[in-house]
GROMACS .gro file of C-alpha atoms in nm:
model
  210
    1THR     CA    1  -0.745   1.532  -1.462
    2TYR     CA    2  -0.434   1.525  -1.676
    3SER     CA    3  -0.347   1.455  -2.036
    4ILE     CA    4  -0.031   1.336  -2.210
    5LEU     CA    5   0.084   1.591  -2.462
    6VAL     CA    6   0.439   1.488  -2.558
    7PHE     CA    7   0.617   1.154  -2.555
    8THR     CA    8   0.984   1.104  -2.643
    9ILE     CA    9   1.227   0.816  -2.598
   10CYS     CA   10   1.604   0.828  -2.567
   11SER     CA   11   1.793   0.498  -2.577
   12GLY     CA   12   2.113   0.423  -2.386
   13GLN     CA   13   2.329   0.116  -2.355
   14LYS     CA   14   2.170  -0.013  -2.036
   15SER     CA   15   1.832   0.155  -2.002
   16ILE     CA   16   1.563   0.354  -2.178
   17SER     CA   17   1.469   0.703  -2.063
   18SER     CA   18   1.140   0.864  -2.157
   19LYS     CA   19   0.970   1.197  -2.097
   20ASP     CA   20   0.613   1.310  -2.125
   21THR     CA   21   0.424   1.627  -2.042
   22LEU     CA   22   0.122   1.621  -1.812
   23VAL     CA   23  -0.134   1.891  -1.741
   24LEU     CA   24  -0.249   1.891  -1.378
   25ASN     CA   25  -0.465   2.170  -1.232
   26HIS     CA   26  -0.385   2.370  -1.550
   27LEU     CA   27  -0.013   2.340  -1.464
   28SER     CA   28   0.218   2.171  -1.718
   29LEU     CA   29   0.454   1.912  -1.570
   30VAL     CA   30   0.736   1.709  -1.724
   31ARG     CA   31   0.768   1.349  -1.602
   32THR     CA   32   1.093   1.161  -1.664
   33MET     CA   33   1.094   0.781  -1.646
   34GLN     CA   34   1.389   0.542  -1.632
   35GLY     CA   35   1.241   0.227  -1.777
   36THR     CA   36   0.926   0.168  -1.575
   37ARG     CA   37   1.047   0.365  -1.273
   38LEU     CA   38   0.979   0.732  -1.207
   39GLN     CA   39   1.294   0.942  -1.216
   40SER     CA   40   1.183   1.301  -1.167
   41LEU     CA   41   0.899   1.549  -1.204
   42THR     CA   42   0.940   1.917  -1.289
   43THR     CA   43   0.728   2.204  -1.412
   44LEU     CA   44   0.752   2.294  -1.778
   45SER     CA   45   0.954   2.600  -1.675
   46GLY     CA   46   1.210   2.379  -1.499
   47ASP     CA   47   1.112   2.408  -1.132
   48THR     CA   48   1.171   2.077  -0.951
   49ILE     CA   49   0.885   1.898  -0.776
   50LEU     CA   50   1.051   1.555  -0.747
   51LYS     CA   51   1.425   1.540  -0.793
   52ASP     CA   52   1.607   1.229  -0.913
   53ALA     CA   53   1.634   1.039  -0.582
   54GLY     CA   54   1.666   0.687  -0.720
   55TYR     CA   55   1.388   0.533  -0.511
   56TYR     CA   56   1.062   0.647  -0.675
   57LEU     CA   57   0.830   0.390  -0.828
   58ASN     CA   58   0.518   0.552  -0.971
   59LEU     CA   59   0.280   0.844  -0.943
   60THR     CA   60  -0.089   0.868  -0.875
   61PHE     CA   61  -0.295   1.184  -0.905
   62ILE     CA   62  -0.573   1.209  -0.648
   63ASP     CA   63  -0.750   1.480  -0.451
   64ILE     CA   64  -0.607   1.389  -0.109
   65ASN     CA   65  -0.763   1.677   0.086
   66ALA     CA   66  -1.089   1.700  -0.111
   67ASP     CA   67  -1.040   2.064  -0.210
   68GLY     CA   68  -1.126   2.010  -0.576
   69TYR     CA   69  -0.763   2.002  -0.697
   70LYS     CA   70  -0.552   1.700  -0.787
   71ASP     CA   71  -0.257   1.624  -0.561
   72ILE     CA   72   0.045   1.398  -0.622
   73ARG     CA   73   0.120   1.072  -0.443
   74VAL     CA   74   0.448   0.903  -0.532
   75PHE     CA   75   0.524   0.554  -0.404
   76VAL     CA   76   0.882   0.463  -0.316
   77VAL     CA   77   1.095   0.149  -0.311
   78SER     CA   78   1.029  -0.002   0.033
   79ASN     CA   79   0.943  -0.319   0.222
   80THR     CA   80   0.624  -0.134   0.319
   81PRO     CA   81   0.390  -0.144   0.016
   82ASN     CA   82   0.206   0.180   0.099
   83GLN     CA   83   0.511   0.394   0.178
   84CYS     CA   84   0.490   0.713  -0.025
   85GLU     CA   85   0.536   1.089  -0.038
   86ASN     CA   86   0.239   1.322  -0.076
   87TYR     CA   87   0.246   1.658  -0.250
   88LEU     CA   88  -0.053   1.886  -0.201
   89PHE     CA   89  -0.147   2.149  -0.454
   90ASP     CA   90  -0.113   2.502  -0.317
   91LYS     CA   91  -0.378   2.683  -0.521
   92GLU     CA   92  -0.267   3.025  -0.394
   93LYS     CA   93   0.090   2.983  -0.522
   94ASN     CA   94   0.006   2.739  -0.803
   95ILE     CA   95   0.269   2.487  -0.690
   96PHE     CA   96   0.285   2.141  -0.532
   97ARG     CA   97   0.419   2.126  -0.178
   98LEU     CA   98   0.547   1.822   0.012
   99LEU     CA   99   0.328   1.719   0.303
  100GLN     CA  100   0.574   1.692   0.591
  101ASN     CA  101   0.570   1.415   0.854
  102CYS     CA  102   0.379   1.188   0.620
  103ASP     CA  103   0.514   0.869   0.464
  104SER     CA  104   0.198   0.670   0.392
  105ASP     CA  105  -0.113   0.678   0.177
  106ILE     CA  106  -0.331   0.870   0.422
  107ARG     CA  107  -0.706   0.874   0.372
  108LEU     CA  108  -0.954   1.146   0.456
  109VAL     CA  109  -1.213   1.075   0.723
  110LYS     CA  110  -1.527   1.174   0.532
  111GLY     CA  111  -1.681   1.504   0.629
  112THR     CA  112  -1.386   1.606   0.848
  113LYS     CA  113  -1.042   1.766   0.828
  114TYR     CA  114  -0.877   1.454   0.969
  115TYR     CA  115  -0.685   1.175   0.796
  116TYR     CA  116  -0.595   0.823   0.898
  117SER     CA  117  -0.303   0.599   0.811
  118TYR     CA  118  -0.207   0.233   0.833
  119ASN     CA  119   0.131   0.074   0.900
  120SER     CA  120   0.235  -0.284   0.961
  121ALA     CA  121   0.398  -0.340   1.303
  122GLY     CA  122   0.523  -0.698   1.272
  123CYS     CA  123   0.404  -1.057   1.312
  124ALA     CA  124   0.326  -1.096   0.941
  125ASP     CA  125   0.112  -0.781   0.949
  126MET     CA  126  -0.105  -0.911   1.233
  127ASN     CA  127   0.028  -0.630   1.450
  128TRP     CA  128  -0.039  -0.286   1.309
  129GLU     CA  129  -0.081   0.081   1.391
  130SER     CA  130  -0.298   0.365   1.266
  131TYR     CA  131  -0.268   0.739   1.325
  132LEU     CA  132  -0.542   0.999   1.310
  133SER     CA  133  -0.395   1.333   1.201
  134LYS     CA  134  -0.480   1.676   1.069
  135ILE     CA  135  -0.294   1.899   0.828
  136GLU     CA  136  -0.158   2.231   0.952
  137GLY     CA  137   0.054   2.439   0.719
  138PHE     CA  138   0.139   2.146   0.490
  139LYS     CA  139   0.249   1.939   0.790
  140LEU     CA  140   0.075   1.630   0.925
  141VAL     CA  141   0.000   1.665   1.298
  142PRO     CA  142  -0.101   1.348   1.489
  143ALA     CA  143  -0.405   1.354   1.716
  144GLY     CA  144  -0.490   0.988   1.782
  145TYR     CA  145  -0.327   0.647   1.764
  146ILE     CA  146  -0.446   0.287   1.750
  147HIS     CA  147  -0.214  -0.007   1.816
  148GLY     CA  148  -0.361  -0.335   1.701
  149ARG     CA  149  -0.206  -0.645   1.856
  150GLY     CA  150  -0.346  -0.937   1.662
  151CYS     CA  151  -0.042  -1.165   1.680
  152ASN     CA  152  -0.151  -1.505   1.812
  153PHE     CA  153   0.193  -1.611   1.937
  154ASP     CA  154   0.202  -1.665   2.315
  155VAL     CA  155  -0.117  -1.470   2.384
  156LYS     CA  156  -0.080  -1.520   2.761
  157LYS     CA  157   0.224  -1.294   2.764
  158ASN     CA  158   0.115  -1.087   2.466
  159PRO     CA  159  -0.265  -1.060   2.476
  160GLN     CA  160  -0.453  -0.982   2.159
  161GLU     CA  161  -0.598  -0.636   2.206
  162ILE     CA  162  -0.661  -0.301   2.045
  163LEU     CA  163  -0.512  -0.005   2.231
  164ILE     CA  164  -0.654   0.340   2.156
  165TYR     CA  165  -0.468   0.655   2.255
  166LYS     CA  166  -0.514   1.029   2.237
  167ILE     CA  167  -0.193   1.212   2.148
  168THR     CA  168  -0.151   1.488   2.405
  169ASN     CA  169   0.173   1.627   2.262
  170PRO     CA  170   0.203   1.603   1.883
  171VAL     CA  171   0.572   1.701   1.888
  172THR     CA  172   0.684   1.421   2.120
  173LYS     CA  173   0.386   1.199   2.031
  174THR     CA  174   0.307   1.160   2.401
  175LYS     CA  175   0.004   0.930   2.431
  176LEU     CA  176  -0.282   0.895   2.677
  177LEU     CA  177  -0.448   0.553   2.678
  178LEU     CA  178  -0.825   0.588   2.635
  179ARG     CA  179  -0.951   0.237   2.573
  180LYS     CA  180  -0.858  -0.129   2.545
  181LEU     CA  181  -1.071  -0.346   2.318
  182PRO     CA  182  -1.066  -0.725   2.275
  183TYR     CA  183  -0.906  -0.793   1.939
  184SER     CA  184  -1.098  -1.097   1.814
  185LYS     CA  185  -1.435  -0.944   1.906
  186HIS     CA  186  -1.380  -0.644   1.682
  187ILE     CA  187  -1.151  -0.802   1.422
  188PRO     CA  188  -1.254  -1.169   1.389
  189THR     CA  189  -1.061  -1.224   1.063
  190PHE     CA  190  -0.741  -1.074   0.922
  191GLY     CA  191  -0.914  -0.859   0.660
  192ASP     CA  192  -1.162  -0.710   0.906
  193LYS     CA  193  -0.898  -0.472   1.042
  194TRP     CA  194  -0.937  -0.241   0.743
  195ILE     CA  195  -1.308  -0.203   0.811
  196PHE     CA  196  -1.250  -0.156   1.184
  197ILE     CA  197  -0.991   0.120   1.134
  198ALA     CA  198  -1.202   0.318   0.888
  199ASN     CA  199  -1.518   0.283   1.094
  200TYR     CA  200  -1.353   0.364   1.427
  201TRP     CA  201  -1.201   0.690   1.308
  202GLN     CA  202  -1.520   0.787   1.124
  203LYS     CA  203  -1.734   0.737   1.435
  204ASN     CA  204  -1.492   0.866   1.698
  205TRP     CA  205  -1.275   1.138   1.541
  206GLN     CA  206  -1.429   1.410   1.756
  207THR     CA  207  -1.283   1.244   2.068
  208PHE     CA  208  -0.938   1.343   1.943
  209LYS     CA  209  -1.005   1.708   1.865
  210SER     CA  210  -0.771   1.948   2.044
   0.00000   0.00000   0.00000
């Protein structure tokens, strides 16, 4: 958990800047806001975690990898609502480290060391994709991939289906097709895709172990 210790406001001609101090995993952090938008995040000693990049929106503090320590998720300005950067707490060095090759709000598959993601792939979010990945050395390494084709435009040429792949080369993301599933049978309504994705990875993650 964290607590706000200090709050100051500095007024300018066009915007208001504010700073507050947070305590996360017994580490003091200074958050700088420009209006309602996150500007930067540093340690109390001045070490930079998030530099002023101009595209941050807000922070959330969650235990991404279920190790008992809070991590940092910062959402960015994007057409994709769940686009973000993830910073995992390195308890050995007492710092936060950027999780490389990750730009979404990944979720842990319960009871495993694997994570899954979701991204829109067009057709008003009726086409989508989901990766199953693991973390190695603060880098996200893909292991499986699902391509959902739910778009109902010209289904004769573009059939509605769910394609499931194993990633045989995580560097090049070379894929091996494992299964094709009928889309409407497994995802009868738009909102059912979230349940399908979570359940599929939970039940089948071992298929993608390397």
